[in-house]
């Protein structure tokens, strides 16, 4: 795969299913408009996919319970997504909203008339709500708490998400705002009687608390009612006909939580009585669920679970209680990554990514689509294992280019750290392999998908066992004749950028050069500058400032002497640009051949969802860097 092949990636997003009607949204990067374009497609029982809508960007389709209507989001190029509805038999989509900051994904009521959704509501005079007043001319923000901004969104204290309901079939649809306050709501779900909408919201409706609980909001108007008090977080509720609610939750330790598996919970749904406490249906240690809406089926609940680099669709049995991973049957997704799924009338469909495909729509029996077609030069992933310095088993992947080799090697460390490399499609791996590099993808301790203890092993221990694991897997790859142990580079983003900086400082003799992207380099300043730094740094490194500094690559920058690329985005609020600036200045002052590549207008997600032109330019810069240092 070449960098310019980005435009060949036609990626399915979400699916919706009702009897024989199956719809999926598909998006592709477009270099001419520098945006993502795509519409909805219908998948017939037999035959190829058929275009269903023709907007610039149509997403998040949902079919009404009676099967008569489709609600979805439509965004014009450069505009905000707005809610639209159209008959399932075809016709002209009708807009339901015209909100200044756009609307969120639709959720149909049981009556197939009303739709609930979440949208950010700007304060008066902000975000273009006052004519002829630019953002630079607005009044100052008065900030009184930690949670006032978010990477990829911007400032949030003056545009909190609120719950809305709209009658989609009214002659003149009028969205009605049901919540209003200094707190966030998310994941609306209707109760079976259509009288309330369940939402996940900040505990005690206090925007400064990281805990979330479930609330019932009267559809006719009224204050939110607490219905489930969580063990830490509660999200993505599903109200069951029998008077219970399912949801995904995480048990916190103290006031915050990191590297803890999300589980499936069930609780009684009592609106107006004492709030319920949920029962965990999946074992905390072995089952880590991805944040996708659980779906109740005849014999249990479908959820997506992270398993050794895969994201599998598994069935949680109806009688489950703290059930371990091995007792959750696999429905689909082995050696693959489930990105979305739906079920109706006993049918199951999913969007599944593999190392060779960014995503296709599949059933448990067959693949229904071929949106991206055969991508040129795609290389398979090979599993590799190793034993770390203390005897701990390590798992990961190796992608080899064509030809005998030996090939130059790129060690690519993922972000998170509670995330995973895996069986899904990764454009970076394919671009680097096509350019002639062997790519090593480790899942060291700290990663997700190997049990909660594996993820928590780096709490208070960054730069220790995770380093041992990464180097052990690298050594396993370098022992193969296809890999050149004299031409090795290290790269990664976010936590992977941290690891790149750390390895360059402590094991620089092993590498010819480093590419450190959107990295955490200094925990002391990260604490105050990152949108999550006020709790994340202490959660992973502890409260002692000197300990945090000892775990900071910047503290050890004087040990770095290899060519070093500092890569960052100007509007990254997760790992703010000061992290890059401090490292770049330290390296240049020490005489290191360092370069600083800074992308304007981008946030933390540049490499995954940034502007298409910037993604292409980034790939070109990466390949130019390694051609200089690993040729």
mmCIF file of C-alpha atoms in Angstrom, residues 149 494 519-538 548 573-576 578-579 582:
data_model
loop_
_atom_site.group_PDB
_atom_site.id
_atom_site.type_symbol
_atom_site.label_atom_id
_atom_site.label_comp_id
_atom_site.label_asym_id
_atom_site.label_seq_id
_atom_site.Cartn_x
_atom_site.Cartn_y
_atom_site.Cartn_z
ATOM 1 C CA UNK A 149 -11.729 21.156 27.363
ATOM 2 C CA UNK A 494 1.210 9.088 22.392
ATOM 3 C CA UNK A 519 4.432 12.022 22.883
ATOM 4 C CA UNK A 520 4.243 12.477 26.626
ATOM 5 C CA UNK A 521 7.742 13.659 27.480
ATOM 6 C CA UNK A 522 7.293 15.437 30.836
ATOM 7 C CA UNK A 523 4.667 14.337 33.359
ATOM 8 C CA UNK A 524 4.980 17.475 35.487
ATOM 9 C CA UNK A 525 3.777 19.865 32.766
ATOM 10 C CA UNK A 526 1.445 17.226 31.265
ATOM 11 C CA UNK A 527 -0.466 17.310 34.553
ATOM 12 C CA UNK A 528 -1.553 20.881 33.928
ATOM 13 C CA UNK A 529 -1.590 21.139 30.133
ATOM 14 C CA UNK A 530 -3.362 17.941 29.029
ATOM 15 C CA UNK A 531 -7.150 17.649 29.025
ATOM 16 C CA UNK A 532 -6.758 14.469 31.121
ATOM 17 C CA UNK A 533 -3.453 15.278 32.796
ATOM 18 C CA UNK A 534 -4.988 16.428 36.085
ATOM 19 C CA UNK A 535 -5.806 12.803 36.975
ATOM 20 C CA UNK A 536 -3.982 10.629 34.413
ATOM 21 C CA UNK A 537 -0.425 11.516 35.431
ATOM 22 C CA UNK A 538 -1.035 10.755 39.089
ATOM 23 C CA UNK A 548 7.041 11.728 37.850
ATOM 24 C CA UNK A 573 -4.902 18.828 23.789
ATOM 25 C CA UNK A 574 -4.358 15.233 24.898
ATOM 26 C CA UNK A 575 -0.575 15.483 24.691
ATOM 27 C CA UNK A 576 -0.193 19.247 24.213
ATOM 28 C CA UNK A 578 4.512 21.957 24.777
ATOM 29 C CA UNK A 579 5.529 18.316 25.288
ATOM 30 C CA UNK A 582 10.372 21.061 25.415
#
